[in-house]
Coordinates of C-alpha atoms in Angstrom, one line a residue:
Chain A
M288 CA 55.5 -8.0 -68.8
K289 CA 52.8 -6.4 -66.7
I290 CA 52.5 -3.6 -69.0
F291 CA 51.9 -5.5 -72.0
K292 CA 48.8 -6.8 -70.4
A293 CA 47.8 -3.7 -68.7
D294 CA 48.3 -5.8 -65.4
F295 CA 48.6 -2.5 -63.3
D296 CA 47.1 -1.0 -59.9
C297 CA 46.0 2.6 -59.3
P298 CA 46.6 3.7 -55.6
P299 CA 43.5 3.8 -53.9
W300 CA 43.1 7.5 -53.5
F301 CA 42.9 8.0 -57.2
S302 CA 39.3 9.1 -58.0
S303 CA 37.5 6.8 -60.2
S304 CA 37.4 8.9 -63.2
A305 CA 41.2 9.3 -63.1
K306 CA 41.3 5.6 -62.9
K307 CA 39.1 5.2 -65.8
L308 CA 41.0 7.5 -67.8
I309 CA 44.5 5.9 -67.2
K310 CA 42.8 2.4 -67.8
R311 CA 41.8 3.6 -71.2
I312 CA 45.3 5.4 -71.9
L313 CA 47.2 2.5 -70.9
D314 CA 45.5 -0.1 -73.0
P315 CA 47.7 -2.2 -74.8
N316 CA 45.7 -2.7 -77.9
P317 CA 46.2 0.5 -80.3
L318 CA 43.0 -0.1 -81.8
T319 CA 40.8 0.5 -78.9
R320 CA 43.2 2.8 -76.9
I321 CA 41.9 6.2 -76.3
T322 CA 42.9 8.9 -78.8
V323 CA 44.3 12.5 -78.0
A324 CA 41.4 14.0 -79.3
E325 CA 39.1 11.7 -76.9
I326 CA 41.5 12.5 -73.9
I327 CA 41.1 16.2 -74.5
E328 CA 37.0 15.7 -74.3
N329 CA 37.4 13.4 -71.1
E330 CA 35.3 15.0 -68.1
W331 CA 38.1 14.5 -65.7
F332 CA 40.9 15.8 -68.0
K333 CA 38.6 19.0 -68.9
K334 CA 38.4 19.8 -65.1
G335 CA 40.8 23.1 -64.5
Y336 CA 42.7 22.5 -67.8
I337 CA 44.0 25.6 -69.8
P338 CA 44.7 25.0 -73.4
P339 CA 48.2 26.3 -74.4
R340 CA 48.6 29.3 -75.8
F341 CA 50.5 29.3 -79.1
E342 CA 51.9 33.1 -80.1
R343 CA 54.3 33.4 -82.8
A344 CA 57.0 35.8 -81.7
D345 CA 57.2 38.7 -83.6
V346 CA 61.0 38.8 -84.0
S347 CA 62.2 37.3 -87.2
L348 CA 65.0 34.9 -85.8
D349 CA 66.9 32.1 -87.8
D350 CA 67.0 29.5 -85.4
V351 CA 66.0 25.7 -85.1
D352 CA 62.6 26.7 -87.0
A353 CA 64.1 27.8 -90.1
I354 CA 62.5 24.8 -91.6
F355 CA 59.2 26.5 -91.6
N356 CA 60.5 29.9 -93.1
E357 CA 61.5 29.1 -96.2
S358 CA 59.0 31.9 -97.4
R359 CA 60.9 34.3 -95.2
D360 CA 64.0 33.3 -96.6
S361 CA 62.9 34.2 -100.0
R362 CA 61.6 37.5 -99.0
N363 CA 64.8 38.2 -97.7
L364 CA 66.5 36.9 -101.1
V365 CA 64.3 39.5 -103.1
E366 CA 65.1 42.6 -100.4
Q367 CA 68.6 41.9 -100.7
C368 CA 69.1 41.5 -104.6
E369 CA 67.0 44.9 -104.8
E370 CA 69.5 46.5 -102.5
G371 CA 72.4 45.2 -103.9
S372 CA 74.3 45.1 -100.7
A373 CA 77.9 44.0 -101.6
V374 CA 79.3 43.9 -98.2
P375 CA 78.8 41.6 -95.0
A376 CA 76.3 42.9 -92.5
T377 CA 78.3 44.5 -89.5
M378 CA 78.0 43.4 -86.1
N379 CA 77.3 46.3 -83.6
A380 CA 78.9 45.8 -80.1
F381 CA 75.8 44.3 -78.5
E382 CA 75.8 41.6 -81.5
L383 CA 79.4 40.8 -80.6
I384 CA 78.8 40.7 -76.8
S385 CA 75.9 38.3 -77.5
T386 CA 78.3 35.8 -78.8
S387 CA 79.3 35.0 -75.3
Q388 CA 79.1 31.6 -73.9
G389 CA 78.0 33.2 -70.7
L390 CA 75.0 34.7 -72.4
N391 CA 74.1 31.2 -74.0
L392 CA 71.6 29.7 -71.5
S393 CA 70.8 27.0 -74.1
S394 CA 73.8 25.2 -72.4
L395 CA 71.8 24.7 -69.2
F396 CA 69.5 22.1 -71.3
E397 CA 72.0 21.0 -73.5
K398 CA 74.2 19.7 -71.1
Q399 CA 71.1 18.0 -69.1
M400 CA 69.9 16.5 -72.4
G401 CA 73.3 15.6 -73.7
L402 CA 73.0 17.5 -76.7
V403 CA 75.4 19.3 -78.8
K404 CA 74.9 22.8 -79.8
R405 CA 73.1 23.6 -83.0
E406 CA 75.3 26.3 -83.8
T407 CA 78.8 27.3 -83.9
R408 CA 81.2 30.2 -84.6
F409 CA 84.5 31.0 -86.0
T410 CA 86.3 34.3 -87.1
S411 CA 88.3 34.9 -89.9
K412 CA 90.8 37.5 -91.0
C413 CA 90.3 36.5 -94.8
P414 CA 88.2 38.7 -97.2
A415 CA 84.9 37.7 -97.1
N416 CA 84.7 36.6 -100.4
E417 CA 87.6 34.1 -99.6
I418 CA 85.7 32.8 -97.0
I419 CA 82.7 32.2 -99.1
S420 CA 84.4 30.3 -101.6
K421 CA 86.7 28.4 -99.2
I422 CA 83.6 27.1 -97.6
E423 CA 81.8 26.3 -100.8
K424 CA 84.7 24.4 -102.0
T425 CA 85.1 22.4 -98.9
A426 CA 81.6 21.6 -98.8
M427 CA 80.7 20.6 -102.2
P428 CA 83.1 17.7 -102.3
M429 CA 81.4 16.5 -98.7
G430 CA 78.1 16.2 -100.9
F431 CA 76.6 19.4 -100.2
G432 CA 74.9 21.7 -102.5
V433 CA 75.3 25.4 -102.0
K434 CA 72.6 28.3 -102.3
K435 CA 74.2 31.5 -102.0
N436 CA 72.8 34.9 -101.1
N437 CA 75.1 37.6 -100.7
Y438 CA 76.9 36.6 -97.4
K439 CA 74.7 34.2 -96.3
M440 CA 74.7 30.4 -97.8
K441 CA 72.6 27.5 -97.4
L442 CA 74.3 24.0 -97.3
L443 CA 72.0 21.1 -98.3
G444 CA 73.3 17.7 -97.5
E445 CA 72.4 15.3 -100.6
K446 CA 72.3 12.1 -98.4
T447 CA 69.5 11.4 -96.3
G448 CA 70.6 11.2 -92.7
R449 CA 68.7 10.1 -89.2
K450 CA 66.3 13.0 -89.6
G451 CA 66.1 13.7 -93.2
H452 CA 68.5 15.7 -95.3
L453 CA 71.0 17.9 -93.2
A454 CA 70.5 21.7 -93.9
V455 CA 73.4 24.2 -92.6
T456 CA 72.8 28.0 -92.9
T457 CA 76.1 29.9 -92.9
E458 CA 75.9 33.8 -92.6
I459 CA 79.1 36.4 -92.4
F460 CA 79.2 39.5 -90.4
Q461 CA 81.8 41.9 -90.4
V462 CA 83.3 42.6 -86.8
A463 CA 86.1 44.9 -87.8
P464 CA 87.7 46.1 -91.0
S465 CA 89.4 42.9 -91.5
L466 CA 88.0 40.5 -89.1
F467 CA 84.9 38.6 -90.1
M468 CA 82.5 36.5 -87.6
V469 CA 81.1 33.1 -89.4
E470 CA 78.2 31.6 -88.1
L471 CA 77.2 28.2 -89.1
R472 CA 73.7 26.7 -87.9
K473 CA 71.7 23.7 -88.2
S474 CA 68.4 24.4 -90.0
E475 CA 67.1 21.0 -90.7
G476 CA 68.2 17.4 -89.8
D477 CA 70.2 15.7 -87.2
T478 CA 72.1 17.8 -84.6
L479 CA 74.9 15.0 -84.3
E480 CA 75.0 14.9 -87.9
F481 CA 75.6 18.8 -88.0
H482 CA 78.4 18.3 -85.4
K483 CA 80.2 15.6 -87.5
F484 CA 79.7 17.8 -90.8
Y485 CA 81.2 20.7 -88.9
N486 CA 84.3 18.7 -87.5
N487 CA 85.0 17.7 -91.2
L488 CA 84.3 20.9 -92.3
S489 CA 86.8 22.9 -90.2
T490 CA 89.8 20.7 -91.2
G491 CA 89.2 21.9 -94.6
L492 CA 89.0 25.4 -93.6
K493 CA 91.8 25.4 -90.9
D494 CA 93.8 28.0 -93.3
I495 CA 91.1 30.6 -93.1
V496 CA 90.2 30.2 -89.4
W497 CA 91.6 33.0 -86.7
T498 CA 89.9 32.0 -83.4
T499 CA 87.0 29.5 -82.7
T500 CA 84.3 30.1 -80.0
D501 CA 83.3 26.3 -80.5
R502 CA 85.5 24.6 -77.6
G503 CA 82.5 22.9 -76.0
K504 CA 82.6 19.8 -77.8
V505 CA 85.7 19.5 -79.7
E506 CA 88.0 19.6 -77.1
E507 CA 91.0 17.5 -75.6
K508 CA 92.0 16.3 -79.3
D509 CA 95.7 16.5 -79.8
G510 CA 96.4 19.0 -82.8
D511 CA 92.8 19.8 -83.3
P512 CA 92.7 22.6 -85.6
F513 CA 90.4 24.3 -83.9
V514 CA 91.8 24.7 -80.5
P515 CA 94.0 27.8 -80.0
N516 CA 97.5 27.1 -79.0
S517 CA 97.3 23.6 -80.4
P518 CA 100.1 22.7 -82.6
K519 CA 98.2 23.0 -85.9
S520 CA 96.3 26.2 -85.0
A521 CA 96.3 28.5 -88.0
F522 CA 98.2 31.0 -85.6
T523 CA 101.3 29.3 -85.8
P524 CA 104.3 30.0 -88.5
K525 CA 104.6 26.3 -88.9
S526 CA 101.6 26.4 -91.3
E527 CA 102.9 28.1 -94.7
N528 CA 99.3 28.4 -95.9
S529 CA 98.2 30.4 -93.1
L530 CA 101.0 32.8 -93.3
K531 CA 100.4 33.5 -97.4
N532 CA 96.6 34.1 -96.7
S533 CA 97.3 36.4 -93.6
S534 CA 99.7 38.5 -95.9
K535 CA 97.0 39.0 -98.3
A536 CA 94.5 40.3 -95.7
L537 CA 94.5 43.6 -93.6
I538 CA 96.4 42.8 -90.5
C539 CA 97.3 45.8 -88.2
I540 CA 98.3 44.7 -84.7
T541 CA 99.5 47.8 -83.2
E542 CA 98.2 47.5 -79.7
A543 CA 97.0 44.3 -78.7
I544 CA 94.9 42.8 -75.7
V545 CA 97.0 39.9 -74.9
P546 CA 95.2 37.0 -73.1
K547 CA 96.4 35.6 -69.8
E548 CA 98.1 32.6 -71.0
A549 CA 99.8 33.7 -74.2
T550 CA 102.4 31.3 -75.5
S551 CA 105.7 32.2 -77.0
E552 CA 104.9 30.7 -80.1
Q553 CA 102.2 33.2 -80.3
Q554 CA 104.1 36.0 -79.6
K555 CA 106.6 34.7 -82.2
A556 CA 104.0 34.7 -84.8
K557 CA 102.5 38.2 -83.8
G558 CA 106.1 39.4 -84.5
R559 CA 106.4 38.1 -87.8
M560 CA 102.9 39.4 -88.9
H561 CA 103.0 42.8 -87.8
T562 CA 104.2 44.6 -90.3
K563 CA 102.0 43.5 -93.1
C564 CA 99.8 46.3 -93.6
L565 CA 98.0 46.8 -97.0
Chain B
M879 CA 48.7 13.3 -46.8
G880 CA 50.4 16.7 -46.6
C881 CA 53.8 15.1 -46.0
F882 CA 54.8 15.1 -49.8
Q883 CA 54.8 19.2 -49.7
S884 CA 56.5 19.4 -46.5
K885 CA 59.2 17.1 -47.5
V886 CA 59.7 19.4 -50.5
T887 CA 59.8 22.7 -48.4
R888 CA 62.5 21.0 -46.1
Q889 CA 64.7 19.8 -48.8
Y890 CA 64.1 22.7 -51.0
P891 CA 64.0 26.3 -49.3
G892 CA 62.1 29.1 -51.3
H893 CA 60.4 25.9 -53.1
E894 CA 57.0 27.4 -54.2
D895 CA 53.9 25.7 -55.2
P896 CA 53.9 24.9 -59.0
I897 CA 50.3 25.8 -59.2
I898 CA 51.1 29.4 -58.1
L899 CA 54.5 29.7 -60.3
A900 CA 52.4 28.4 -63.4
S901 CA 49.7 31.3 -63.0
Q902 CA 52.5 33.9 -62.3
T903 CA 54.1 32.8 -65.5
A904 CA 53.8 31.5 -69.4
F905 CA 54.6 28.1 -68.0
S906 CA 52.1 25.3 -67.1
V907 CA 52.0 23.1 -64.1
S908 CA 53.7 20.6 -65.9
E909 CA 56.5 22.7 -67.1
V910 CA 56.9 24.0 -63.9
E911 CA 57.4 20.4 -62.7
A912 CA 59.8 20.0 -65.5
L913 CA 61.9 22.8 -64.5
F914 CA 62.2 21.4 -61.1
E915 CA 63.8 18.5 -62.4
L916 CA 66.1 20.7 -64.2
F917 CA 66.7 22.6 -60.9
K918 CA 67.3 19.8 -59.1
S919 CA 69.9 18.7 -61.2
I920 CA 71.7 22.0 -61.3
S921 CA 71.5 22.8 -57.5
S922 CA 72.9 19.5 -56.2
S923 CA 75.7 19.3 -58.4
V924 CA 78.1 21.1 -56.0
I925 CA 76.5 21.3 -52.6
D926 CA 73.1 19.6 -52.3
D927 CA 71.3 22.2 -50.7
G928 CA 68.3 22.9 -53.2
L929 CA 69.8 26.1 -54.0
I930 CA 71.9 27.3 -57.2
N931 CA 75.1 29.2 -56.0
K932 CA 77.4 30.7 -58.3
E933 CA 79.8 27.7 -58.6
E934 CA 76.9 25.5 -59.6
F935 CA 75.8 27.9 -62.1
Q936 CA 79.3 28.3 -63.7
L937 CA 79.3 24.5 -64.1
A938 CA 75.8 24.1 -65.7
L939 CA 76.8 27.1 -68.3
F940 CA 80.5 26.2 -68.9
Q941 CA 80.8 22.5 -67.4
N942 CA 83.8 24.2 -65.4
R943 CA 82.7 25.3 -61.9
K944 CA 85.7 27.7 -61.6
K945 CA 85.1 29.6 -64.9
E946 CA 84.9 33.2 -64.1
N947 CA 82.7 35.2 -66.6
I948 CA 81.3 38.9 -66.3
F949 CA 77.9 38.2 -68.6
A950 CA 77.4 34.7 -66.4
N951 CA 77.8 37.0 -63.3
R952 CA 75.1 39.6 -64.6
I953 CA 72.6 36.9 -65.6
F954 CA 73.2 35.0 -62.0
D955 CA 72.6 38.6 -60.3
L956 CA 69.5 39.0 -62.2
F957 CA 68.4 35.5 -61.7
D958 CA 69.1 36.0 -57.9
A959 CA 66.0 38.7 -57.6
K960 CA 66.1 38.5 -53.6
K961 CA 69.9 39.4 -53.6
K962 CA 70.7 36.4 -51.4
G963 CA 73.7 35.0 -53.4
V964 CA 71.7 32.0 -54.3
I965 CA 69.1 31.2 -56.6
D966 CA 66.1 29.1 -55.6
F967 CA 63.3 27.5 -57.4
G968 CA 61.0 30.5 -57.7
D969 CA 64.0 32.6 -58.6
F970 CA 64.8 30.1 -61.2
V971 CA 61.2 29.8 -62.8
R972 CA 60.3 33.4 -62.8
A973 CA 63.8 34.3 -64.5
L974 CA 63.4 31.4 -67.1
N975 CA 60.1 32.5 -68.0
V976 CA 61.2 36.0 -69.6
F977 CA 63.2 33.6 -71.9
H978 CA 59.8 31.6 -72.8
P979 CA 59.0 32.2 -76.8
N980 CA 55.5 33.3 -75.6
V981 CA 56.6 36.2 -73.5
S982 CA 56.5 39.5 -75.0
Q983 CA 59.3 41.2 -76.5
E984 CA 59.0 44.3 -74.0
D985 CA 59.7 41.7 -71.2
K986 CA 62.9 40.7 -72.9
M987 CA 64.1 44.0 -73.9
N988 CA 63.6 45.2 -70.5
F989 CA 65.5 42.2 -68.9
A990 CA 68.3 42.8 -71.5
F991 CA 68.6 46.4 -70.6
R992 CA 69.1 45.6 -67.2
L993 CA 71.8 42.8 -68.1
Y994 CA 73.9 45.4 -69.8
D995 CA 73.5 48.4 -67.5
M996 CA 76.0 46.6 -65.0
D997 CA 76.3 49.1 -62.4
G998 CA 72.2 49.7 -62.6
T999 CA 72.5 53.6 -63.2
G1000 CA 69.4 52.8 -65.5
F1001 CA 71.8 54.0 -68.4
I1002 CA 74.1 51.7 -70.7
E1003 CA 77.2 53.9 -70.8
R1004 CA 79.8 53.6 -73.2
N1005 CA 82.7 52.5 -71.0
E1006 CA 80.4 49.6 -69.9
V1007 CA 80.0 48.8 -73.6
K1008 CA 83.7 48.9 -74.0
Q1009 CA 84.1 46.8 -70.8
M1010 CA 81.9 43.9 -72.2
V1011 CA 83.2 44.3 -75.7
I1012 CA 86.6 43.8 -74.3
A1013 CA 85.7 40.8 -72.2
L1014 CA 84.0 39.0 -75.1
L1015 CA 87.2 39.4 -77.0
C1016 CA 89.2 38.0 -74.2
E1017 CA 86.6 35.1 -73.8
S1018 CA 87.2 34.0 -77.3
E1019 CA 90.9 34.8 -77.5
M1020 CA 90.7 37.7 -80.2
K1021 CA 93.0 40.1 -80.0
L1022 CA 91.8 43.7 -81.6
A1023 CA 93.8 46.9 -81.7
D1024 CA 92.2 49.4 -79.3
E1025 CA 91.2 51.9 -82.3
T1026 CA 89.2 48.8 -84.0
I1027 CA 87.5 48.7 -80.7
E1028 CA 86.5 52.2 -80.6
A1029 CA 85.4 52.1 -84.1
I1030 CA 83.1 49.4 -83.0
L1031 CA 81.9 51.6 -80.3
D1032 CA 81.5 54.6 -82.5
K1033 CA 79.3 52.9 -84.9
T1034 CA 77.1 51.4 -82.3
F1035 CA 76.4 54.7 -80.4
L1036 CA 75.9 56.5 -83.5
D1037 CA 73.2 54.0 -84.3
A1038 CA 71.6 53.6 -80.7
D1039 CA 72.5 56.8 -78.8
I1040 CA 70.1 59.0 -80.4
N1041 CA 70.5 61.9 -78.5
Q1042 CA 74.3 61.5 -78.7
D1043 CA 74.8 61.7 -74.7
G1044 CA 77.4 59.1 -74.6
K1045 CA 74.9 56.6 -73.1
I1046 CA 72.0 54.8 -74.2
D1047 CA 68.7 54.9 -72.0
I1048 CA 65.4 52.5 -71.9
S1049 CA 63.9 54.2 -74.7
E1050 CA 66.8 54.7 -76.9
W1051 CA 67.5 50.8 -76.2
K1052 CA 64.1 49.7 -77.0
N1053 CA 64.1 51.8 -80.4
F1054 CA 67.6 50.2 -81.2
V1055 CA 66.3 46.5 -80.3
S1056 CA 63.3 47.1 -82.7
R1057 CA 65.8 48.0 -85.4
N1058 CA 67.8 45.2 -84.6
P1059 CA 65.8 42.4 -83.4
S1060 CA 68.8 39.7 -83.8
L1061 CA 69.9 41.5 -80.3
L1062 CA 67.1 39.8 -78.4
K1063 CA 68.0 36.4 -79.9
I1064 CA 69.9 35.4 -76.5
M1065 CA 66.6 36.3 -74.9
T1066 CA 64.5 33.3 -76.1
L1067 CA 65.3 29.7 -75.5
P1068 CA 63.4 27.6 -77.8
Y1069 CA 64.0 24.6 -75.6
L1070 CA 61.7 25.9 -73.1
R1071 CA 58.9 24.8 -75.6
D1072 CA 59.8 21.1 -75.2
I1073 CA 60.5 21.1 -71.6
T1074 CA 58.0 18.4 -70.5
T1075 CA 59.4 15.8 -73.2
T1076 CA 63.0 16.7 -71.9
F1077 CA 62.2 16.3 -68.3
P1078 CA 59.1 14.2 -67.9
S1079 CA 57.6 14.4 -64.6
F1080 CA 54.1 13.6 -64.4
V1081 CA 51.8 15.0 -62.1
F1082 CA 48.2 13.7 -61.3
H1083 CA 46.1 16.3 -59.3
S1084 CA 43.3 14.5 -57.6
E1085 CA 40.6 16.0 -55.4
V1086 CA 40.0 14.0 -52.3
D1087 CA 37.6 15.0 -49.5
E1088 CA 39.4 18.3 -48.2
G1089 CA 41.9 19.7 -50.1
K1090 CA 44.2 18.7 -53.2
I1091 CA 46.9 16.1 -53.5
L1092 CA 50.0 16.3 -55.6
L1093 CA 51.2 13.1 -56.6
R1094 CA 54.8 12.7 -58.6
L1095 CA 55.1 10.1 -60.8
K1096 CA 58.6 9.5 -62.5
L1097 CA 58.8 7.9 -66.0
S1098 CA 62.1 6.0 -65.9
K1099 CA 63.7 2.9 -67.1
N1100 CA 64.3 -0.2 -65.0
A1101 CA 67.4 -2.3 -65.3
K1102 CA 66.1 -4.3 -68.3
G1103 CA 65.2 -1.0 -70.3
I1104 CA 61.6 -1.3 -69.9
A1105 CA 59.9 1.9 -69.1
Q1106 CA 58.1 1.9 -65.6
L1107 CA 56.0 4.4 -63.9
N1108 CA 57.2 4.8 -60.3
M1109 CA 55.7 7.2 -57.3
D1110 CA 58.8 9.8 -57.1

């Protein structure tokens, strides 16, 4: 193979200094090959080169970079313990709006890169404490350690995966008095493994899930518990457990906004549940 | 050797010199070139005209070109700076620039304000927010009572609408966002930091006699799975 022998030609219009640099980069011998530090010092490279600017964003965001934010996390831990907040943070109207897929421009890149999302959400009508314990009870037998801080949890995989241990941050927000939004995002490890983990986890959580916004890559499966209107959806009267749990929670559906394709099964379920106001 | 540039301009109306775009934005020239790869992919998905139309945008966002969504519409309208109903490459780069991690919070706050100020009055009115919340609930198939929605709006406006006039102006918005930084989470795309590795496109600048020559080399795999460098 020509590349292993560095058998290549540069087009004649390449300057001689460019040719020399390329030759030194495409050196098949790693011991004699030019290093990045040397490239940066090369005369041809330096012409017109503007070094990148690295500025830290001022906003504290729990995203992909959570792996570097351990110190920030422990600061939050101390603050929250002192305040003694006993309820999940409330989502204001704009935070709620922000969860729209139409505002998630990451999809532009993920689709092109063939990636799956690094975070997912679902809503639940169960009390926040129940949600937490259910997630804990489901994740632990899957081989995940659980660290809790009020309504924020960190799930840490015991097994080493493709990119180290999988770590998932879970946060619960209150949307309305009896409606909570649960966010799960990968903070460390391989994103595909995160997706597998979430698929397994959601099977165990189907009793507490009301709706899910994660239809992207978990679709077109028959009886998928996370596709609304599917036979095993928590909204169907067929599921005994879901009815039991929902009767414990506050459900007042007086005026409802019905999605365009409401099925008759959903109407039946609504009818049965609407009087259970505590 | 000017043929490369004119070829690109013919196929991509509104295509601007990457060097100029890089100087106007937080992107480097290589990053602009990488964005061009992404742009090419999206803009050719329905009609191969070098422009992104609404359907192509919807296809890229939702994998469904017929999916209507008021938030995607707002983003599209803001990207379409010249109000032509289509997004050209210059629009694309300048709009995505606001989402770059290195761009100021100020620029992001301004963009977000314009996003939510749907009718462009310079105020985010309560009924606009209600409309957006209802749209979100529909999209997520969540059903909430009207009173519950009103309660959410009450809380939000109590926090954000300092002079309690039923609408949020730009300074109230900036104040609100600085107290709730997670609101700008949607305004930053970490992917923009790795864009040159995601969409590799090597450009060598070489000065020959008069003028500069831009060469595009593409790193790809041949049939045997071996990396090769070709002229694009």
